XYZ file of C-alpha atoms in Angstrom:
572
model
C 0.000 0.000 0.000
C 3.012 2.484 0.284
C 3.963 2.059 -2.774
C 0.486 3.052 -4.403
C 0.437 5.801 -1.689
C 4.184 6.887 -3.422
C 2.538 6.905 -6.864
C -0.243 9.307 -6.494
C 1.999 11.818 -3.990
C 5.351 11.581 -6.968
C 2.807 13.383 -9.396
C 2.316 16.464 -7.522
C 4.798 18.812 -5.304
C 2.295 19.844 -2.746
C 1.317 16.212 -2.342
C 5.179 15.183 -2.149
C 4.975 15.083 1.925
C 1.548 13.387 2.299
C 2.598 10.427 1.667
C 1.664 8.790 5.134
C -1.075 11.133 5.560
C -3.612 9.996 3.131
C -6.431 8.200 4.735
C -8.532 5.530 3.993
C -12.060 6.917 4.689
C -14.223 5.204 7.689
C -16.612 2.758 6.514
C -19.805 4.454 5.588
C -18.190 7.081 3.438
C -16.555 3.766 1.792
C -20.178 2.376 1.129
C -21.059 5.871 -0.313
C -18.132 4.799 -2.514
C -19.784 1.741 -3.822
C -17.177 -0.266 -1.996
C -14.444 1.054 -4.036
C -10.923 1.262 -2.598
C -10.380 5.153 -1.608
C -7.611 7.382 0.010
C -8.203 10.439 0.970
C -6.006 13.765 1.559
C -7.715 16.333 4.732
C -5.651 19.660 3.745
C -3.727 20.795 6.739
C -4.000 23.966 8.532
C -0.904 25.166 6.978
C -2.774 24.761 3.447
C -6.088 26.687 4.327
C -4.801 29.978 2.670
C -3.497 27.970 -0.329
C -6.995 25.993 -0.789
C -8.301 27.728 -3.841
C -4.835 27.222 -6.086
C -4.352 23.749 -4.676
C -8.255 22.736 -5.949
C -7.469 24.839 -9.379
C -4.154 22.900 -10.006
C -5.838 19.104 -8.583
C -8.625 19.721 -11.315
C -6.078 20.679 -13.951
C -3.871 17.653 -13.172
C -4.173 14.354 -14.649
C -3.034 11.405 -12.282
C -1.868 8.165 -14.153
C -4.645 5.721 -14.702
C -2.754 2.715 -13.816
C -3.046 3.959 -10.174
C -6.194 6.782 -10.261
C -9.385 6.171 -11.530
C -10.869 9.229 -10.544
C -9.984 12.165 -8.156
C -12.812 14.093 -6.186
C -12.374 17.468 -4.310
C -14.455 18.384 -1.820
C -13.983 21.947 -0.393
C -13.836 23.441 3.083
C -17.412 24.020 4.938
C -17.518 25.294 8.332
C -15.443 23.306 10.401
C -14.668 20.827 7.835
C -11.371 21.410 5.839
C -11.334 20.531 2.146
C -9.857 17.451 0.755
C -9.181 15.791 -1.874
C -10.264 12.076 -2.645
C -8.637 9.319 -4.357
C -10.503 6.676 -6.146
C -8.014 4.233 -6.623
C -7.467 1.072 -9.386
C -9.258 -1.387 -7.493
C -6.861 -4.383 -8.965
C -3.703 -2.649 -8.161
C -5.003 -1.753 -4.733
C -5.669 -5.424 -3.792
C -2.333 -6.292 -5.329
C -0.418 -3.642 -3.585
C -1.900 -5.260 0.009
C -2.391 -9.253 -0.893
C 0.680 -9.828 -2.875
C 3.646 -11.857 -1.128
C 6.453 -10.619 -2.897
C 7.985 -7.184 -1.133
C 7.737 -4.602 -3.628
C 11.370 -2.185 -3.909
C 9.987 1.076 -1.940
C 11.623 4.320 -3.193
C 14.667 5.685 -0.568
C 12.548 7.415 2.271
C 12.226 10.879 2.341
C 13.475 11.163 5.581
C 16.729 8.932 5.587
C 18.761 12.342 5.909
C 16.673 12.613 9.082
C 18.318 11.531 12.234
C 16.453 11.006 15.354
C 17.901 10.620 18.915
C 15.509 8.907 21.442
C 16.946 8.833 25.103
C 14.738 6.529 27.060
C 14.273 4.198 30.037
C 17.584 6.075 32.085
C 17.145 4.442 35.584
C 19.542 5.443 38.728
C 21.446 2.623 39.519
C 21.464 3.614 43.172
C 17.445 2.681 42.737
C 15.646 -0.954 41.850
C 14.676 -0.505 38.013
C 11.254 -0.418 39.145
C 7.828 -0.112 37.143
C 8.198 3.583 37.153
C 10.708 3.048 34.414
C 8.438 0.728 32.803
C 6.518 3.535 31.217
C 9.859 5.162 29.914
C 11.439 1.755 28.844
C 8.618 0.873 26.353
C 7.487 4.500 25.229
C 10.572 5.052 24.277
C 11.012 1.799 22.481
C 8.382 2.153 20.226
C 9.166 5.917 19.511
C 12.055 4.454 18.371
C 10.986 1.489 16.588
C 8.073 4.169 14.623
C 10.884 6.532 12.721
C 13.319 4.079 12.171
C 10.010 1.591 10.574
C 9.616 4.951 8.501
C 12.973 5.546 7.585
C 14.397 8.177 10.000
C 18.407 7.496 11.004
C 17.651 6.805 14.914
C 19.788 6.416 17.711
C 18.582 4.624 20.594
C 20.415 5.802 24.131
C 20.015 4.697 27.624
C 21.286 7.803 30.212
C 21.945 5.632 33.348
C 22.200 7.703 36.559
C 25.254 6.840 38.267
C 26.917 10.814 39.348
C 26.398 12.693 42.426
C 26.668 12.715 46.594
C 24.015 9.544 46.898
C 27.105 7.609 44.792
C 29.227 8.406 48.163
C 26.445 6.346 50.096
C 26.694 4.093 47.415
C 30.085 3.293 47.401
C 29.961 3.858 51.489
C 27.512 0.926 51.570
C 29.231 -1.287 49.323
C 32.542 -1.461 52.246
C 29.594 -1.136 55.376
C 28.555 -4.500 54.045
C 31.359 -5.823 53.172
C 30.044 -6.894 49.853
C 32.386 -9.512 47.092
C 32.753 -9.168 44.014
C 31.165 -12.581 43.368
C 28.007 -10.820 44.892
C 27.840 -7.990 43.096
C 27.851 -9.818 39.790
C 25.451 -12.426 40.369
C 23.109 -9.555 41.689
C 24.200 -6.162 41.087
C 21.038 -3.919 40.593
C 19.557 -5.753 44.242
C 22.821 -5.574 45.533
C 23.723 -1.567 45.241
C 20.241 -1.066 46.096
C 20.325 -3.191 49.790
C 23.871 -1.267 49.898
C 22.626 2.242 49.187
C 19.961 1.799 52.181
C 22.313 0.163 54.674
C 24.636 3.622 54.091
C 21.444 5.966 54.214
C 20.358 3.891 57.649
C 24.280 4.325 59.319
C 24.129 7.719 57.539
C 21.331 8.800 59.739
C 22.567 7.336 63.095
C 26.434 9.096 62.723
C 26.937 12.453 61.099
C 30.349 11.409 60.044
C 29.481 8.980 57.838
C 27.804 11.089 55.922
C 30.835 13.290 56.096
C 32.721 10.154 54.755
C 30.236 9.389 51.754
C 30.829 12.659 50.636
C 34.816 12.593 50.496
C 34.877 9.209 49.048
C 32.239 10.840 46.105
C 34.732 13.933 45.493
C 37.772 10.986 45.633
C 35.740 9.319 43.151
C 35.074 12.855 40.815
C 38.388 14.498 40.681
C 39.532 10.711 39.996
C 42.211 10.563 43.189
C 41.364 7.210 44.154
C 41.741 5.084 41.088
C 41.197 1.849 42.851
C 37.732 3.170 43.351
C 37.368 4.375 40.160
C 38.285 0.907 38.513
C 35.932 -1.034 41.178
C 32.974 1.862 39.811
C 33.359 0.866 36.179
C 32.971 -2.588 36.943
C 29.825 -2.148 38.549
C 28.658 -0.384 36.201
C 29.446 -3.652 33.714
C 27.645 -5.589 36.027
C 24.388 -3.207 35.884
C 24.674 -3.347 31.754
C 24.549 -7.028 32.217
C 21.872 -7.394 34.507
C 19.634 -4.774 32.664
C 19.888 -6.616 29.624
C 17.688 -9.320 30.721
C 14.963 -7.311 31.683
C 15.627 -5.377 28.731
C 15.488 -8.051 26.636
C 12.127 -9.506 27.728
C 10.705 -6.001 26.899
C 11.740 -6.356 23.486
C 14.052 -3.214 23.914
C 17.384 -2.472 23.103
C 19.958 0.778 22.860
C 22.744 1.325 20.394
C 24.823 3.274 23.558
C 24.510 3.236 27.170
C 26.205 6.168 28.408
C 26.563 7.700 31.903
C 26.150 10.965 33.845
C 29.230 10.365 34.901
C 30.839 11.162 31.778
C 29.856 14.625 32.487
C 31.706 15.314 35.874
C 32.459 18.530 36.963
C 36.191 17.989 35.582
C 34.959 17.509 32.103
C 32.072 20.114 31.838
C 34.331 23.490 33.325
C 34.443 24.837 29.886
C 30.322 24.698 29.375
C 30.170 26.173 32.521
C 32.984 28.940 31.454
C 30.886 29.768 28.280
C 27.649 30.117 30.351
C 29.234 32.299 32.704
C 30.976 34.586 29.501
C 27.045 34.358 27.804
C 26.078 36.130 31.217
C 23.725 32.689 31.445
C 25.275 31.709 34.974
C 24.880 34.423 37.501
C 26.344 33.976 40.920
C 24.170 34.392 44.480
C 25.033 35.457 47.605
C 25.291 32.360 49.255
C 28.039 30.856 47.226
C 25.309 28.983 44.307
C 25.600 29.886 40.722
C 21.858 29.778 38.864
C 20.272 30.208 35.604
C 16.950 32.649 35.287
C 14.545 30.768 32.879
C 10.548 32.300 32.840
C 11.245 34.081 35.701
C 12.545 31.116 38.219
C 16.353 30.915 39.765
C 17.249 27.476 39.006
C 20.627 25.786 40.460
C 23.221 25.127 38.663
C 26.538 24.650 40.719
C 25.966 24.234 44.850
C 27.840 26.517 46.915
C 30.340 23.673 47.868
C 31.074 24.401 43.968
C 29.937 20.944 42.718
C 28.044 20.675 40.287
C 23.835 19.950 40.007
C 22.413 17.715 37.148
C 21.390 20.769 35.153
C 24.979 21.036 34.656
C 25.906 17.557 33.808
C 22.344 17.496 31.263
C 23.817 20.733 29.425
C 26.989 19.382 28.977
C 26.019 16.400 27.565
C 22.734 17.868 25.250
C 26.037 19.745 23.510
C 28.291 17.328 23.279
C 25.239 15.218 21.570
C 24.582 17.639 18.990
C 28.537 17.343 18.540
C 28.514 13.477 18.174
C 25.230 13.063 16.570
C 24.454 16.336 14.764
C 20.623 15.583 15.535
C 17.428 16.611 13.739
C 15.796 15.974 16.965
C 16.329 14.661 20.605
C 13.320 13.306 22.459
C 13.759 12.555 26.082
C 11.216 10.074 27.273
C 10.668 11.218 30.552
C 8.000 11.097 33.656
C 5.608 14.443 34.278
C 7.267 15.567 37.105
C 10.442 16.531 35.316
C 8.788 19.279 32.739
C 10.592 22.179 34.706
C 13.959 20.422 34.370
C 13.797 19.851 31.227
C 11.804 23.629 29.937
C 15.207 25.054 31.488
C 17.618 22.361 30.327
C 16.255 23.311 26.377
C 16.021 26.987 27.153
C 19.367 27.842 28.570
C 21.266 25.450 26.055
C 19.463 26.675 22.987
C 20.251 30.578 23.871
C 24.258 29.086 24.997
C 24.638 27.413 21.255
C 23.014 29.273 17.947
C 23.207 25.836 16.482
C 20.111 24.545 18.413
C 16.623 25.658 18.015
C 13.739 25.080 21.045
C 12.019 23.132 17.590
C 14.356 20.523 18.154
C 14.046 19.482 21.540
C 11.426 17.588 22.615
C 9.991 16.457 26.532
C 7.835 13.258 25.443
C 6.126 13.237 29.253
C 4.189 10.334 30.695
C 1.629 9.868 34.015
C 2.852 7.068 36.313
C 1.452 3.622 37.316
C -0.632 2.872 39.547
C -1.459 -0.236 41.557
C 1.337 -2.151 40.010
C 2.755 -5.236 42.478
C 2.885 -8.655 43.131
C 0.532 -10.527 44.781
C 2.195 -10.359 47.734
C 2.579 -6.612 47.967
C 4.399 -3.702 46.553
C 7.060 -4.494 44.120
C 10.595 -2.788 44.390
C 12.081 -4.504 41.059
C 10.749 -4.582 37.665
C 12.054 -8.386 36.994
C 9.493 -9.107 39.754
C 6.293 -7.899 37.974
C 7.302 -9.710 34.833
C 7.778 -13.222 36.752
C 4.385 -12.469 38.155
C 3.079 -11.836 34.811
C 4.423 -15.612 33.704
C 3.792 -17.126 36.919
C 0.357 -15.992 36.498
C -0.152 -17.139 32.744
C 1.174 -20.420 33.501
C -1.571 -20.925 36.041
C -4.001 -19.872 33.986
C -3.147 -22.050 31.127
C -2.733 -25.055 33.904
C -6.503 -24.371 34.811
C -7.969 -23.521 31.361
C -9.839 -26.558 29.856
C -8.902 -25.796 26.556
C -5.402 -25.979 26.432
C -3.960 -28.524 24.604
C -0.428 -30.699 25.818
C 1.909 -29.551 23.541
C 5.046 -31.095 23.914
C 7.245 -29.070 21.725
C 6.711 -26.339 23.360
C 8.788 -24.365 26.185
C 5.383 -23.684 28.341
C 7.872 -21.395 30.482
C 9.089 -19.465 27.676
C 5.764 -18.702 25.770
C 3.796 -17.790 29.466
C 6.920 -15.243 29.781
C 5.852 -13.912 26.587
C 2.316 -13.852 26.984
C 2.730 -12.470 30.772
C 5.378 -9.445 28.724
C 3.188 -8.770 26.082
C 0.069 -8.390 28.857
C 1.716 -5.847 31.045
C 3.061 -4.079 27.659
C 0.135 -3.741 26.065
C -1.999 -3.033 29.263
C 0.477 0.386 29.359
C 0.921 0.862 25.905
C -2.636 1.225 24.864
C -3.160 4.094 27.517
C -2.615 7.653 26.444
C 0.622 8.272 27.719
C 0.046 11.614 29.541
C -2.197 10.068 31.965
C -1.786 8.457 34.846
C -2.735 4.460 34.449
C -4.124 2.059 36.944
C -3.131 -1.301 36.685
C -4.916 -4.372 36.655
C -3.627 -7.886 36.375
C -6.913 -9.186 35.742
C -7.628 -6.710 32.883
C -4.180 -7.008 31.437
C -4.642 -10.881 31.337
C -7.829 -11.284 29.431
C -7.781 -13.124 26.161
C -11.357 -11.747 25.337
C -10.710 -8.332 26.027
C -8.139 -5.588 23.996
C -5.067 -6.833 25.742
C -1.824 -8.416 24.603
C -2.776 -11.821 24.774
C -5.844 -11.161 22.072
C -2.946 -9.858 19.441
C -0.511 -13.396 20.207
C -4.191 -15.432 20.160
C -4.940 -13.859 16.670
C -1.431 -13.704 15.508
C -1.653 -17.444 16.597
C -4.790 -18.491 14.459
C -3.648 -17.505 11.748
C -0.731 -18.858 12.148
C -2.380 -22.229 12.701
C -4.723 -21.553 9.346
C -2.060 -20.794 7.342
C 0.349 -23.451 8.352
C -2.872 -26.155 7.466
C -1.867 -24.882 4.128
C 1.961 -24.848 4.137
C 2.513 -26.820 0.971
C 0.722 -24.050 -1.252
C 2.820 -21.565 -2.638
C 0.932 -18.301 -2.332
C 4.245 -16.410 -4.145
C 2.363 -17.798 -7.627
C -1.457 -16.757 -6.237
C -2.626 -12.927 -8.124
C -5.038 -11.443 -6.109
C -8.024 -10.693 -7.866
C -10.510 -7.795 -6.551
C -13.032 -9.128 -8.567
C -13.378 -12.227 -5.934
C -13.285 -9.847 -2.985
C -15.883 -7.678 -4.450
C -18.281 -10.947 -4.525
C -17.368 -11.974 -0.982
C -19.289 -11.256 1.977
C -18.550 -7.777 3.415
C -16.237 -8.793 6.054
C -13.594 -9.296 3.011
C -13.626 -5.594 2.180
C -13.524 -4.652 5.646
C -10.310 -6.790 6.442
C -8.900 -5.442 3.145
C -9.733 -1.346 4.281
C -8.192 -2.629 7.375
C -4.986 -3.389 6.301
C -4.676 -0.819 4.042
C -5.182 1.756 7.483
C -1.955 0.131 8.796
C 0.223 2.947 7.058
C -1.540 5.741 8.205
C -1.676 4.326 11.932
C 2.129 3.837 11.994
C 2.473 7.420 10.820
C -0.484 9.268 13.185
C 1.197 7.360 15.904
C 5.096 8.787 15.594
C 3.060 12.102 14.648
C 1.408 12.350 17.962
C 4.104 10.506 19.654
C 1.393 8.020 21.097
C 1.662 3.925 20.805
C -1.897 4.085 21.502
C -2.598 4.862 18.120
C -0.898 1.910 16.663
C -2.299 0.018 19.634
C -5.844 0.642 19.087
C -5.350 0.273 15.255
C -3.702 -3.577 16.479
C -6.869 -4.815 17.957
C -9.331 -3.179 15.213
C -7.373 -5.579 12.633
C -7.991 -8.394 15.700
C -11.672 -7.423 14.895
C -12.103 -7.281 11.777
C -9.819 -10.681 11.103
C -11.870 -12.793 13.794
C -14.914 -11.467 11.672
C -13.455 -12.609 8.474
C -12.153 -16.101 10.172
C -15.633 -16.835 10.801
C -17.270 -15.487 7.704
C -14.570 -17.005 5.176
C -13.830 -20.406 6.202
C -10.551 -21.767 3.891
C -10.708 -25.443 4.521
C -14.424 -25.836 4.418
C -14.379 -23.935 1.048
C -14.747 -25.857 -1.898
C -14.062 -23.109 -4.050
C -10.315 -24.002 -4.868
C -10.604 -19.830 -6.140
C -12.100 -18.387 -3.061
C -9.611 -21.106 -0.649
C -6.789 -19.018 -2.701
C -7.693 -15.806 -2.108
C -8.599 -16.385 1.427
C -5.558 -17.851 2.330
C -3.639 -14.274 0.603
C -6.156 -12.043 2.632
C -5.221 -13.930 6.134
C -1.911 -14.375 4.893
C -1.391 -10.296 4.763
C -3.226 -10.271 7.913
C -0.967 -11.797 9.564
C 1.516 -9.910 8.489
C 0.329 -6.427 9.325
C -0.383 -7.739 13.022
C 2.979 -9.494 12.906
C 4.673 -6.204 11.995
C 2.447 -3.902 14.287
C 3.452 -5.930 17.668
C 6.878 -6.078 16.265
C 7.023 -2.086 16.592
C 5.108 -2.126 19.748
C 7.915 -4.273 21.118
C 5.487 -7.892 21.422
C 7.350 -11.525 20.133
C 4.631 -12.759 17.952
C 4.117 -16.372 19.183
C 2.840 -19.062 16.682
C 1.495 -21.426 19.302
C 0.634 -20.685 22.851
């Protein structure tokens, strides 16, 4: 479908960026249509004052038949902007959607593009709780959207691992006496129980907290190298044991990188050129700030260390250095929107090479309600073993399941306990805060992850009935759809939306969009599996044609849950 989408937007300059805008209209403007395959371009805003030459030049222009059979313009009334409508070839439409061979796409027009996504970021002083979830897996499929379109996109994880609370860290680590051994085998648990067995010794004797706080400026300026070795390899360890959790999210960076890169050492000539922009103004008690709307924010203490304004300026320039960025999205909670309004204002008026456009806060509500059964959860590897541990018991209990012995029953309830908590987030608008539900997330009946792996699953099954037929040497034929029941058309308009949902949803920065697209497809193939049975059909024809329409269904889901982060099982 992109490539017949590429065809009618190549004809005409003020089309040339629409490509992934044109929609395919609901279904009762599609009956108005006679059923005819249709896209349709809504003008933006930014056209409204061109509508009147756009309409002359669309009624002058001639779009090649092989693609267009006719072209309708409908002009702006009231509310309701103008736009222009697409009757399309109705054989090369069902070709462009059913056929199995990939068609060569054009280079995108946004290769030269190159999008930075910093995401997920937890403090490795803290458990890599379900607060993070939100980040992880936003920022995952922000990621997954522009590079699916053809953006350049670099994935980076911004682990907290800098400041006085790293003295309490470190502190802890000696209180406790803790191995090496230990720390590898459990690293993230293990600075955690370490960071609150400091805080607790902290509290009872002033001097250790004297003591965290020389062994933190040892570890800055770099004067105690032992330390500084021992740090490093922790922070190996942390890599390590985020990966797994990491990987049964479906997520992965091309960098980690570290606040720590930015210590005070290493950022004295950002904070030089702030101070010569007249950006970093001293107070009278020893603190050096920046004035951004009106607020005095902190940038350097009055001990002369540095705050993490500092360190996040530092290293916003030394990314537009390294990566030379279109844009930088930082997938981050609510509750940091000050932060990061002043860490974009000062930098932008500190370097004319950035523009405020560029920069982007994608915020998100928290999570609500989200533990284990037996009470709050501290680390994130806990809710996802209670998401398998849960699955397995269901599928233990359930009547229908069948003993299957090839399969690795622990390995496909981790997946379907993953892609239950992921889509129970994901499909929630991502500025709001989100009450959790296991027995929500868990429902195969309702729009939840384990309807897209049961779908993705049938169809699996159907298709796999049918493994000996090579659909590579099956033509799809409108013709036969246009005799079918209706629920053919509808799967067909279906699929075609997928384009469009991929692109609204990196438009609006939302995975709901794609989300809620994901189980309308669930709909509308479950309709068509029941309508247009395939081995019941006689019709060797319609069995054909059927098996290319679920065949492309499964497809488009697979593809969809891909970008949403989801392993699309075959059996479960």
């Amino acid at each position: 479908m992109i490539r017949l989408r590429q065809a009618i937007c190549e004809q005409l300059p003020q089309l040339k960026n629409a490509c992934h805008a044109l929609e395919v209209p609901v279904k009762k403007q599609q009956i108005q249509n006679a059923g005819r395959p249709t896209v349709e371009w809504i003008l933006p805003s930014a056209f409204a004052q061109q509508e009147g030459e756009l309409i002359d030049s669309m009624k002058k222009h001639r779009f090649k038949d092989a693609y267009v059979e006719n072209v309708r313009i409908v002009p702006s009334a009231g509310r309701s902007a103008a736009k222009i409508e697409f009757q399309l070839q109705p054989q090369v439409f069902v070709e462009q959607l059913l056929q199995t061979k990939e068609n060569a796409l054009h280079p995108s027009p946004f290769a030269a593009e190159h999008i930075v996504v910093e995401y997920s970021s937890p403090n490795i002083a803290k458990p890599f709780h379900v607060g993070h979830l939100r980040s992880t897996i936003i920022g995952n499929v922000l990621a997954n959207l522009h590079q699916h379109l053809g953006y350049r996109t670099t994935r980076l994880n911004y682990l907290g691992d800098w400041g006085t609370q790293f003295g309490l860290l470190a502190l802890g680590v000696q209180l406790l006496n803790v191995s090496d051994k230990e720390m590898q085998l459990s690293p993230i648990e293990t600075l955690y129980k370490s960071y609150v067995a400091a805080n607790q010794a902290a509290e009872q004797r002033p001097e250790i907290a004297q003591r965290a706080r020389d062994l933190f400026a040892a570890l800055e300026g770099g004067t105690d190298r032992a330390m500084v070795k021992q740090w490093q390899q922790y922070r190996k360890y942390t890599i390590e044991d985020l990966s797994k959790v990491y990987n049964r999210l479906g997520v992965h960076f091309d960098s980690y990188e570290w606040e720590s890169q930015y210590s005070q050492q290493q950022i004295q000539d950002v904070l030089d050129k702030l101070r010569s922009a007249g950006l970093l103004q001293p107070e009278h008690d020893g603190r050096e700030i920046v004035v951004v709307d009106g607020r005095r924010i902190p940038v350097i203490k009055s001990d002369g260390s540095t705050l993490y304004l500092a360190r996040d300026i530092a290293a916003l320039l030394e990314r537009l250095s390294r990566f030379q960025f279109s844009r930088l999205l930082y997938v981050v909670d609510n509750g940091q929107a000050d932060h990061f309004n002043a860490l974009f204002k000062t930098t932008a008026a500190l370097d004319d090479r950035l523009s405020l456009e560029q920069l982007q806060h994608v915020k998100f509500g928290r999570i609500h309600g989200m533990s284990t059964r037996q009470g709050k959860a501290i680390f994130l590897k806990d809710v996802l073993d209670e998401a398998r541990n849960i699955m397995q018991e269901k599928r233990n209990l359930s009547a229908t399941t069948r003993e299957n012995y090839n399969l690795d029953d622990e390995h496909v309830c981790d997946i379907l306990g993953v892609s239950a908590v992921l889509i129970n987030v994901l499909k929630q608008r991502r500025q709001r805060d989100h009450e959790f539900s296991w027995q929500q997330a868990l429902q195969v009946n309702g729009d939840t992850g384990i309807k897209l792996q049961y779908t993705h699953c049938r169809l699996h099954s159907l298709l796999d009935n049918f493994r000996d037929v090579d659909l590579d040497d099956i033509k799809p034929d409108w013709k036969h759809f246009a005799t079918e029941p209706a629920d053919a058309l509808d799967l067909l308009y279906a699929l075609a939306r997928f384009d469009q949902s991929v692109w609204q949803s990196k438009e609006q920065l939302e995975a709901c969009v794609l989300v809620n697209y994901l189980f309308g497809l669930c709909n509308a193939t479950s309709r068509a599996l029941k309508r247009l049975p395939v081995k019941q059909e006689s019709s060797l024809e319609r069995q054909l044609q059927r098996l290319l329409l679920f065949n492309a269904a499964k497809k488009t889901l697979r593809q969809g849950m891909e970008l949403l982060g989801l392993r699309p099982l075959d059996q479960m």
